[in-house]
């Protein structure tokens, strides 16, 4: 489309990008400035925000240490657990599955990701709940097993919810793998296991890194899974935020936590990018 | 290996299958299947609160995805024409809109809007000629705006990827043949990027329709379907919720299949 005289061209360009710019400014930049300002304020007596300039909210972050601890421990563990389940599936899809069924099998992995996480997570509430698996265990004589509202349940929910997001990037990088390398390795007398560790695994690392980064970043802001499967006992930062804003109406403290969460996300993104560059140069992943 | 992969597929689909199965349960209980019945679908469809929430969700998803498709496409085309620095700023902001957790987007929008309303509403009241000045408040508008942010980012990324793979020569040929830029756009560029715009629209629609956390913060007194489902779950899962959930699953599945089909066009073209 670059075929108008210069000034005209500029006007058209400005007209094209201005709605999105306004949107980004009003609903992203401005709100961010607002929560940063709020984070240095005080809670008004009746709840909400009162202007001030204090670092008290940040100094108080420790009072939500449990939420930070749970998030910062369970997000990477969850991502790693996802990886352990996802890798064999991605490997099977990319290397072993017959070409005839590959597309179907890949689609079947992606479909759950594009359906409601809320619905998929609450299904686990009754699988793990008193009338689900514990009920079945009682029938064979194992009593008083509590599965719901435990860190284990949250971890299971995480693996379940984010598995497709881990499988896809690994599948993409394994699919690009040159089969001739595997044949050459075998021809040179390498056993399957050493071919895997010497060739397949290293070449799939970019996908592994993308998957770990995506899942970890999304998990840092997770709310639904800990809320439904942790029953308010396994609090994440997201749950603390909902609590602070919608229940105790402590907006300044909530803002300080939100700002901290964004800082953590940014740090994770930067680390992920650094590692990605080191491993193989960045790679775009088609998640759709 | 095969057994393991089968197990993972079972793991992925068992919960979904259970939700669908129990939506057809005759009894009230969410754990004992006592017989086949479609009564809960009838009950769900007759529930006015639920239908209102559904209607809200559809309106919001349609509007925000529509805005996202139009403005996102415009942005994707416009960004092609920007200088490197301005483009980098855009890329960064769009990336932020996607990477920043929804919970933070929800909070930030809530906080900013409440501030803006607190400032603007007295002003409107002061200059309003009649008795009852209109008051800005949280609701449809704020959910659409907040959803519009990340759906626009999504559409822009998808359309931009398509534009990047577009053949330049045909565009140049068109202008060599004295087509106006607008004609070139309408006859050459638009038909080629249309599938990706539609795919972006459908994905944006699904995202907006499924979003719980952002809406939870900025909905005000309005209810969307995920908010309704979430509130119902806390009261205890009933087959009615399973019936709604099944309908939601089928709807988002349908949209995703269409979106994927449209995006596949780009590789066959």
Coordinates of C-alpha atoms in Angstrom, one line a residue:
Chain A
X1 CA 0.0 0.0 0.0
X2 CA 2.9 2.4 0.0
X3 CA 1.9 4.5 -3.0
X4 CA 0.7 7.9 -1.9
X5 CA 2.6 11.2 -1.8
X6 CA 4.6 11.7 1.4
X7 CA 2.3 13.9 3.5
X8 CA -0.8 12.1 2.5
X9 CA 0.9 8.8 3.3
X10 CA 1.8 10.0 6.8
X11 CA -1.8 11.0 7.4
X12 CA -3.1 7.7 6.3
X13 CA -0.5 5.8 8.4
X14 CA -1.5 7.9 11.5
X15 CA -5.2 7.3 10.8
X16 CA -4.5 3.5 10.6
X17 CA -2.6 3.2 13.8
X18 CA -4.4 5.8 15.9
X19 CA -7.3 3.7 17.2
X20 CA -5.0 0.9 18.4
X21 CA -2.6 3.6 19.9
X22 CA -5.4 5.2 21.8
X23 CA -6.5 1.8 23.1
X24 CA -3.0 0.9 24.2
X25 CA -2.5 4.2 25.9
X26 CA -5.9 4.4 27.6
X27 CA -6.3 0.8 28.6
X28 CA -2.6 -0.3 29.1
X29 CA -0.2 2.6 29.7
X30 CA -2.6 4.8 31.8
X31 CA -3.8 1.9 34.0
X32 CA -0.2 1.0 34.6
X33 CA 0.7 4.5 35.7
X34 CA -2.4 4.4 37.9
X35 CA -1.4 1.2 39.8
X36 CA 2.1 2.4 40.2
X37 CA 0.7 5.6 41.8
X38 CA -1.7 3.6 43.9
X39 CA 1.1 1.4 45.1
X40 CA 2.6 4.4 46.9
X41 CA -0.7 5.4 48.4
X42 CA -2.6 4.5 51.5
X43 CA -5.8 2.6 52.1
X44 CA -8.7 4.9 52.8
X45 CA -10.5 4.1 56.0
X46 CA -13.6 2.9 54.2
X47 CA -11.5 1.0 51.7
X48 CA -10.1 2.0 48.3
X49 CA -7.4 4.5 47.8
X50 CA -6.1 7.6 49.5
X51 CA -3.3 9.8 48.1
X52 CA 0.0 9.6 49.9
X53 CA 3.6 8.9 49.2
X54 CA 4.8 6.0 51.2
X55 CA 6.8 2.8 50.7
X56 CA 4.7 1.1 53.4
X57 CA 2.9 -1.1 50.9
X58 CA 6.1 -2.5 49.5
X59 CA 7.5 -2.9 53.0
X60 CA 4.4 -4.9 53.8
X61 CA 4.9 -7.4 50.9
X62 CA 6.1 -10.0 53.4
X63 CA 2.6 -10.4 54.9
X64 CA 1.6 -12.1 51.6
X65 CA 4.8 -14.2 51.6
X66 CA 2.8 -17.5 51.4
X67 CA 1.1 -16.4 48.1
X68 CA 4.5 -15.4 46.7
X69 CA 6.1 -18.6 47.9
X70 CA 3.4 -20.8 46.5
X71 CA 3.4 -19.0 43.1
X72 CA 7.2 -18.9 42.8
X73 CA 7.5 -22.6 43.8
X74 CA 4.5 -24.1 42.1
X75 CA 4.8 -22.2 38.8
X76 CA 8.2 -23.5 37.8
X77 CA 7.5 -27.0 39.3
X78 CA 4.2 -27.0 37.4
X79 CA 5.9 -26.0 34.2
X80 CA 8.5 -28.8 34.8
X81 CA 5.9 -31.4 35.5
X82 CA 4.1 -30.3 32.3
X83 CA 7.4 -30.8 30.5
X84 CA 7.8 -34.4 31.8
X85 CA 4.4 -35.4 30.6
X86 CA 4.5 -33.3 27.4
X87 CA 7.9 -34.4 26.0
X88 CA 7.0 -38.0 25.3
X89 CA 3.8 -37.0 23.6
X90 CA 5.5 -34.3 21.5
X91 CA 8.2 -36.9 20.6
X92 CA 5.6 -39.5 19.6
X93 CA 3.7 -37.0 17.5
X94 CA 6.7 -35.6 15.7
X95 CA 8.8 -38.8 15.2
X96 CA 6.7 -41.9 15.7
X97 CA 3.2 -41.1 14.7
X98 CA 2.2 -42.1 11.1
X99 CA 1.8 -39.2 8.8
X100 CA -1.8 -40.2 8.2
X101 CA -2.9 -39.6 11.7
X102 CA -0.4 -36.9 12.7
X103 CA -2.6 -33.9 12.0
X104 CA -5.6 -35.4 13.8
X105 CA -3.5 -36.3 16.8
X106 CA -2.0 -32.8 17.0
X107 CA -5.4 -31.2 16.7
X108 CA -6.7 -33.4 19.5
X109 CA -3.9 -32.0 21.7
X110 CA -4.7 -28.4 20.9
X111 CA -8.5 -28.6 21.2
X112 CA -8.7 -28.7 25.0
X113 CA -6.5 -25.7 25.3
X114 CA -9.0 -23.6 23.3
X115 CA -11.9 -24.7 25.4
X116 CA -12.8 -23.0 28.7
X117 CA -10.2 -23.5 31.4
X118 CA -12.9 -22.8 33.9
X119 CA -15.0 -25.8 32.7
X120 CA -12.0 -28.1 32.4
X121 CA -10.8 -27.2 35.9
X122 CA -14.1 -27.6 37.7
X123 CA -14.4 -31.1 36.2
X124 CA -11.4 -32.0 38.4
X125 CA -13.3 -30.7 41.4
X126 CA -15.6 -33.6 41.3
X127 CA -13.0 -36.1 40.1
X128 CA -10.9 -35.3 43.1
X129 CA -13.8 -34.3 45.5
X130 CA -15.2 -36.5 48.2
X131 CA -17.6 -38.3 45.8
X132 CA -14.9 -38.8 43.1
X133 CA -11.7 -40.8 43.4
X134 CA -11.8 -40.9 47.3
X135 CA -15.2 -42.5 47.0
X136 CA -13.9 -45.2 44.7
X137 CA -10.9 -45.7 47.0
X138 CA -13.3 -46.2 50.0
X139 CA -15.0 -49.0 48.1
X140 CA -11.7 -50.9 48.0
X141 CA -11.0 -50.1 51.6
X142 CA -8.8 -47.1 51.5
X143 CA -10.4 -44.6 53.8
X144 CA -10.1 -40.8 54.4
X145 CA -8.1 -39.9 51.4
X146 CA -8.2 -36.1 50.8
X147 CA -7.2 -35.0 47.3
X148 CA -9.1 -31.8 46.7
X149 CA -7.7 -28.6 48.3
X150 CA -4.1 -29.7 48.4
X151 CA -1.0 -28.5 46.6
X152 CA -1.0 -31.8 44.7
X153 CA -4.5 -31.0 43.3
X154 CA -3.3 -27.6 42.2
X155 CA -0.2 -29.1 40.6
X156 CA -2.4 -31.7 38.8
X157 CA -4.7 -28.9 37.6
X158 CA -1.7 -27.0 36.3
X159 CA -0.4 -29.9 34.4
X160 CA -3.8 -30.6 33.0
X161 CA -4.6 -27.1 32.0
X162 CA -1.3 -26.2 30.4
X163 CA -0.2 -29.5 28.9
X164 CA -1.2 -28.5 25.3
X165 CA 0.8 -25.3 25.6
X166 CA 3.9 -27.3 26.5
X167 CA 3.4 -30.0 23.9
X168 CA 3.0 -27.7 20.9
X169 CA 6.3 -25.8 20.9
X170 CA 8.3 -29.0 21.6
X171 CA 6.4 -30.7 18.8
X172 CA 7.2 -27.8 16.5
X173 CA 10.9 -28.0 17.2
X174 CA 11.0 -31.8 17.0
X175 CA 9.1 -31.8 13.7
X176 CA 11.8 -29.6 12.1
X177 CA 14.4 -32.1 13.1
X178 CA 16.3 -33.5 10.1
X179 CA 15.7 -37.3 10.1
X180 CA 18.9 -37.8 8.3
X181 CA 20.8 -36.9 11.4
X182 CA 19.0 -39.7 13.3
X183 CA 19.8 -42.2 10.5
X184 CA 23.5 -41.0 10.4
X185 CA 23.7 -41.5 14.1
X186 CA 22.3 -45.0 13.9
X187 CA 24.6 -45.8 10.9
X188 CA 27.6 -44.7 13.0
X189 CA 26.6 -47.3 15.6
X190 CA 25.0 -45.1 18.2
X191 CA 22.4 -46.8 20.3
X192 CA 18.9 -45.2 20.3
X193 CA 19.4 -43.7 23.7
X194 CA 22.6 -42.0 22.9
X195 CA 21.1 -40.7 19.6
X196 CA 18.3 -39.3 21.7
X197 CA 20.6 -37.6 24.2
X198 CA 23.2 -36.6 21.7
X199 CA 20.9 -35.3 18.9
X200 CA 17.2 -35.3 19.5
X201 CA 17.1 -33.7 22.9
X202 CA 19.6 -30.9 22.2
X203 CA 17.9 -30.0 19.0
X204 CA 14.5 -29.8 20.7
X205 CA 15.8 -27.5 23.4
X206 CA 14.4 -24.3 21.8
X207 CA 10.9 -25.8 22.0
X208 CA 11.4 -27.0 25.5
X209 CA 12.6 -23.5 26.5
X210 CA 9.6 -21.8 24.8
X211 CA 7.2 -24.2 26.5
X212 CA 8.7 -23.7 29.9
X213 CA 8.7 -19.9 29.5
X214 CA 5.1 -19.7 28.2
X215 CA 3.7 -21.9 30.9
X216 CA 5.7 -20.3 33.8
X217 CA 4.7 -16.8 32.7
X218 CA 1.0 -17.7 32.5
X219 CA 1.1 -19.5 35.8
X220 CA 2.5 -16.5 37.6
X221 CA -0.8 -14.8 37.2
X222 CA -3.0 -17.9 37.7
X223 CA -6.2 -17.6 39.7
X224 CA -8.7 -20.2 38.7
X225 CA -6.7 -23.4 39.3
X226 CA -5.6 -22.6 42.9
X227 CA -9.0 -21.2 43.7
X228 CA -11.0 -24.2 42.5
X229 CA -8.6 -27.0 43.3
X230 CA -6.7 -25.4 46.2
X231 CA -9.9 -24.4 47.9
X232 CA -8.4 -21.1 49.2
X233 CA -5.7 -23.1 51.0
X234 CA -3.1 -23.0 48.3
X235 CA -3.1 -19.2 47.5
X236 CA -1.3 -17.8 44.5
X237 CA -0.5 -14.1 43.9
X238 CA -3.6 -13.9 41.7
X239 CA -5.8 -15.1 44.5
X240 CA -4.2 -12.6 46.9
X241 CA -4.9 -9.9 44.3
X242 CA -8.6 -10.8 44.0
X243 CA -8.9 -10.9 47.8
X244 CA -7.2 -7.5 48.2
X245 CA -9.2 -5.7 45.6
X246 CA -12.6 -7.3 45.8
X247 CA -12.9 -8.4 49.4
X248 CA -10.7 -6.4 51.8
X249 CA -10.7 -3.4 49.4
X250 CA -7.1 -2.6 50.2
X251 CA -6.2 -1.1 46.8
X252 CA -2.8 0.4 47.5
X253 CA -1.5 -2.9 48.9
X254 CA -3.0 -4.8 46.1
X255 CA -1.4 -2.4 43.6
X256 CA 2.0 -2.9 45.2
X257 CA 1.6 -6.7 44.8
X258 CA 0.4 -6.2 41.2
X259 CA 3.4 -4.1 40.4
X260 CA 5.7 -6.7 42.0
X261 CA 4.0 -9.4 40.0
X262 CA 4.6 -7.6 36.8
X263 CA 8.3 -7.0 37.7
X264 CA 8.6 -10.8 38.4
X265 CA 7.0 -11.6 35.0
X266 CA 9.3 -9.1 33.2
X267 CA 12.3 -10.8 34.9
X268 CA 11.2 -14.2 33.8
X269 CA 10.6 -13.0 30.3
X270 CA 14.1 -11.5 30.2
X271 CA 15.7 -14.6 31.5
X272 CA 13.7 -16.7 29.0
X273 CA 14.8 -14.5 26.1
X274 CA 18.4 -14.6 27.3
X275 CA 18.3 -18.4 27.4
X276 CA 16.5 -18.6 24.1
X277 CA 19.2 -16.6 22.4
X278 CA 21.9 -18.8 23.9
X279 CA 20.2 -22.0 23.0
X280 CA 19.4 -21.4 19.4
X281 CA 18.3 -17.9 18.5
X282 CA 14.6 -17.0 19.1
X283 CA 11.9 -18.9 17.3
X284 CA 8.4 -18.0 16.7
X285 CA 5.9 -20.5 18.0
X286 CA 2.5 -20.9 16.3
X287 CA 0.1 -21.5 19.1
X288 CA -3.0 -21.3 17.2
Chain B
X1 CA 5.5 -45.2 24.4
X2 CA 2.2 -45.7 22.6
X3 CA 0.5 -46.7 25.9
X4 CA 1.9 -43.6 27.6
X5 CA 0.6 -41.3 24.8
X6 CA -2.8 -43.0 25.0
X7 CA -2.8 -42.4 28.7
X8 CA -2.1 -38.7 28.2
X9 CA -5.0 -38.4 25.7
X10 CA -7.3 -40.1 28.2
X11 CA -6.0 -37.7 30.8
X12 CA -6.9 -34.7 28.5
X13 CA -10.3 -35.9 27.6
X14 CA -11.7 -37.7 30.6
X15 CA -12.7 -34.6 32.6
X16 CA -14.3 -33.1 29.5
X17 CA -16.1 -36.4 28.8
X18 CA -17.4 -36.4 32.4
X19 CA -18.8 -32.9 32.2
X20 CA -20.6 -33.8 29.0
X21 CA -21.8 -37.2 30.5
X22 CA -23.2 -35.7 33.7
X23 CA -25.0 -32.9 31.8
X24 CA -27.3 -35.7 30.7
X25 CA -27.7 -37.1 34.2
X26 CA -31.3 -37.6 35.2
X27 CA -30.6 -37.1 38.9
X28 CA -29.5 -33.9 40.6
X29 CA -26.3 -35.4 41.9
X30 CA -23.1 -34.5 40.1
X31 CA -21.4 -37.8 40.9
X32 CA -23.9 -40.7 40.5
X33 CA -25.2 -41.2 37.0
X34 CA -28.8 -42.3 37.5
X35 CA -30.1 -42.2 34.0
X36 CA -30.2 -40.3 30.7
X37 CA -32.1 -37.1 30.5
X38 CA -31.9 -33.8 28.7
X39 CA -34.0 -32.0 31.4
X40 CA -31.0 -29.9 32.6
X41 CA -30.6 -28.4 29.2
X42 CA -34.2 -27.3 29.4
X43 CA -33.7 -25.9 32.9
X44 CA -30.6 -24.1 31.8
X45 CA -32.3 -22.5 28.8
X46 CA -35.2 -21.5 31.0
X47 CA -33.0 -19.9 33.6
X48 CA -33.3 -16.1 33.0
X49 CA -30.2 -15.2 35.0
X50 CA -28.2 -17.6 33.0
X51 CA -29.6 -16.5 29.7
X52 CA -28.9 -12.9 30.5
X53 CA -25.3 -13.8 31.4
X54 CA -25.1 -15.7 28.1
X55 CA -26.5 -12.7 26.2
X56 CA -24.0 -10.3 27.9
X57 CA -21.1 -12.6 27.1
X58 CA -22.2 -12.8 23.4
X59 CA -22.6 -9.1 23.1
X60 CA -19.3 -8.4 24.8
X61 CA -17.4 -11.0 22.9
X62 CA -18.9 -9.9 19.6
X63 CA -18.2 -6.2 20.1
X64 CA -14.7 -6.5 21.5
X65 CA -13.7 -9.0 18.8
X66 CA -15.3 -6.8 16.1
X67 CA -13.4 -3.7 17.4
X68 CA -10.3 -5.8 17.6
X69 CA -10.6 -7.1 14.1
X70 CA -11.1 -3.6 12.6
X71 CA -8.6 -1.7 14.7
X72 CA -6.1 -4.6 14.9
X73 CA -6.1 -5.0 11.1
X74 CA -5.7 -1.2 10.7
X75 CA -2.8 -1.3 13.1
X76 CA -1.2 -4.3 11.4
X77 CA -1.3 -2.5 8.0
X78 CA -0.3 0.9 9.6
X79 CA 2.7 -0.7 11.4
X80 CA 4.1 -1.8 8.0
X81 CA 4.4 1.8 7.1
X82 CA 5.9 3.1 10.4
X83 CA 9.6 3.7 11.1
X84 CA 11.6 1.1 12.9
X85 CA 11.5 2.9 16.2
X86 CA 7.7 3.5 16.3
X87 CA 7.2 -0.1 15.2
X88 CA 9.3 -1.4 18.1
X89 CA 7.2 0.6 20.5
X90 CA 4.1 -0.9 19.1
X91 CA 5.5 -4.4 19.2
X92 CA 6.5 -3.9 22.8
X93 CA 3.1 -2.6 23.9
X94 CA 1.2 -5.4 22.1
X95 CA 3.5 -8.0 23.6
X96 CA 2.9 -6.4 27.0
X97 CA -0.9 -6.6 26.4
X98 CA -0.5 -10.4 25.9
X99 CA 2.2 -11.2 28.4
X100 CA 0.9 -9.2 31.4
X101 CA -1.3 -11.5 33.5
X102 CA -5.0 -11.0 33.0
X103 CA -5.4 -10.5 36.7
X104 CA -3.2 -7.5 36.6
X105 CA -4.9 -6.1 33.4
X106 CA -8.2 -6.4 35.2
X107 CA -6.9 -4.7 38.3
X108 CA -5.2 -1.9 36.4
X109 CA -8.2 -1.2 34.3
X110 CA -10.5 -1.2 37.4
X111 CA -8.2 1.2 39.2
X112 CA -7.8 3.6 36.3
X113 CA -11.5 3.6 35.4
X114 CA -12.6 4.3 38.9
X115 CA -10.2 7.2 39.0
X116 CA -11.4 8.5 35.7
X117 CA -15.1 8.1 36.7
X118 CA -14.4 9.9 40.0
X119 CA -13.0 12.8 38.1
X120 CA -15.4 12.9 35.1
X121 CA -18.7 12.2 36.8
X122 CA -18.8 15.4 38.9
X123 CA -17.9 17.3 35.8
X124 CA -20.7 15.9 33.8
X125 CA -23.1 16.5 36.7
X126 CA -21.9 20.2 36.9
X127 CA -22.6 20.9 33.2
X128 CA -25.7 18.7 32.7
X129 CA -28.7 20.8 32.1
X130 CA -31.3 18.3 33.5
X131 CA -31.8 16.8 37.0
X132 CA -30.3 13.4 36.6
X133 CA -26.9 13.6 35.0
X134 CA -25.7 10.3 33.4
X135 CA -23.0 8.6 35.4
X136 CA -20.2 6.6 33.9
X137 CA -19.8 3.3 35.7
X138 CA -18.3 -0.2 35.3
X139 CA -20.1 -2.6 33.0
X140 CA -20.3 -3.6 29.4
X141 CA -18.1 -0.7 28.3
X142 CA -15.3 -1.5 30.6
X143 CA -15.3 -5.2 29.9
X144 CA -15.3 -4.6 26.1
X145 CA -12.5 -2.1 26.5
X146 CA -10.3 -4.4 28.6
X147 CA -11.0 -7.4 26.4
X148 CA -10.4 -5.2 23.3
X149 CA -6.8 -4.6 24.5
X150 CA -5.5 -8.1 24.3
X151 CA -7.9 -9.2 21.5
X152 CA -6.6 -6.3 19.4
X153 CA -3.0 -7.4 20.2
X154 CA -3.9 -10.9 19.1
X155 CA -5.5 -9.8 15.8
X156 CA -2.6 -7.4 15.0
X157 CA -0.1 -10.3 15.5
X158 CA -2.0 -12.7 13.3
X159 CA -2.7 -10.2 10.5
X160 CA 0.9 -8.9 10.6
X161 CA 2.2 -12.4 10.1
X162 CA 0.0 -12.8 7.1
X163 CA 1.0 -9.4 5.6
X164 CA 4.7 -10.3 6.1
X165 CA 4.2 -13.4 3.9
X166 CA 2.3 -11.4 1.2
X167 CA 3.8 -11.1 -2.3
X168 CA 5.0 -7.6 -2.9
X169 CA 5.2 -8.0 -6.6
X170 CA 1.5 -8.2 -7.1
X171 CA 0.9 -5.0 -5.1
X172 CA 3.5 -3.2 -7.2
X173 CA 2.0 -4.6 -10.4
X174 CA -1.4 -3.2 -9.3
X175 CA 0.0 0.3 -8.8
X176 CA 2.0 0.1 -12.1
X177 CA -1.4 -0.5 -13.8
X178 CA -2.6 2.8 -12.3
X179 CA -4.8 1.4 -9.6
X180 CA -5.4 3.8 -6.8
X181 CA -3.9 2.7 -3.4
X182 CA -7.5 2.1 -2.2
X183 CA -8.3 -0.1 -5.2
X184 CA -5.1 -2.0 -4.7
X185 CA -6.0 -2.5 -1.1
X186 CA -9.6 -3.6 -1.8
X187 CA -8.9 -5.9 -4.8
X188 CA -5.4 -7.3 -4.0
X189 CA -4.5 -7.0 -0.3
X190 CA -7.8 -7.4 1.4
X191 CA -8.9 -10.7 -0.2
X192 CA -5.5 -12.1 0.8
X193 CA -5.6 -11.1 4.4
X194 CA -9.3 -11.6 4.9
X195 CA -8.9 -15.2 6.2
X196 CA -6.4 -14.2 8.8
X197 CA -8.7 -11.3 9.9
X198 CA -11.6 -13.7 10.3
X199 CA -9.4 -16.1 12.2
X200 CA -8.3 -13.3 14.4
X201 CA -11.9 -12.3 15.0
X202 CA -12.9 -15.8 15.9
X203 CA -10.0 -16.3 18.3
X204 CA -10.6 -12.9 19.8
X205 CA -14.3 -13.9 20.2
X206 CA -13.4 -17.2 21.9
X207 CA -10.9 -15.5 24.3
X208 CA -13.3 -12.8 25.2
X209 CA -16.2 -15.3 25.6
X210 CA -14.1 -17.6 27.9
X211 CA -12.4 -14.9 29.9
X212 CA -13.2 -15.0 33.5
X213 CA -10.6 -13.0 35.4
X214 CA -10.5 -9.7 33.6
X215 CA -14.3 -9.5 33.5
X216 CA -14.4 -10.4 37.2
X217 CA -12.7 -7.2 38.0
X218 CA -14.3 -4.7 35.6
X219 CA -17.8 -6.1 35.2
X220 CA -19.4 -3.9 37.9
X221 CA -22.9 -5.3 38.4
X222 CA -23.0 -7.0 35.0
X223 CA -22.6 -10.7 34.8
X224 CA -20.9 -12.7 32.0
X225 CA -21.3 -16.4 31.5
X226 CA -17.9 -17.4 33.0
X227 CA -18.7 -15.2 36.1
X228 CA -22.1 -16.9 36.4
X229 CA -20.5 -20.4 36.0
X230 CA -17.8 -19.5 38.6
X231 CA -20.4 -18.3 41.1
X232 CA -22.5 -21.4 40.6
X233 CA -19.6 -23.7 41.1
X234 CA -19.1 -22.2 44.5
X235 CA -22.7 -23.0 45.4
X236 CA -22.1 -26.6 44.3
X237 CA -21.9 -28.2 40.8
X238 CA -25.3 -29.3 39.4
X239 CA -26.1 -31.0 36.1
X240 CA -27.5 -27.6 35.0
X241 CA -23.9 -26.2 35.2
X242 CA -22.7 -29.2 33.2
X243 CA -25.3 -28.5 30.6
X244 CA -24.2 -24.9 30.3
X245 CA -20.5 -26.0 30.3
X246 CA -21.2 -28.5 27.5
X247 CA -22.9 -25.9 25.4
X248 CA -19.9 -23.5 26.0
X249 CA -17.5 -26.3 25.0
X250 CA -19.3 -27.1 21.9
X251 CA -19.6 -23.4 20.9
X252 CA -15.9 -22.6 21.5
X253 CA -14.9 -25.9 19.8
X254 CA -16.9 -24.9 16.7
X255 CA -15.4 -21.4 16.6
X256 CA -11.9 -22.8 17.0
X257 CA -12.3 -25.3 14.2
X258 CA -13.5 -22.5 11.9
X259 CA -10.6 -20.3 12.9
X260 CA -8.1 -23.1 12.3
X261 CA -9.6 -23.8 9.0
X262 CA -9.3 -20.2 8.0
X263 CA -5.7 -20.0 9.2
X264 CA -4.7 -23.1 7.2
X265 CA -5.6 -21.1 4.1
X266 CA -2.4 -19.1 4.5
X267 CA -0.2 -22.2 3.9
X268 CA -2.2 -23.4 0.9
X269 CA -2.3 -20.0 -0.8

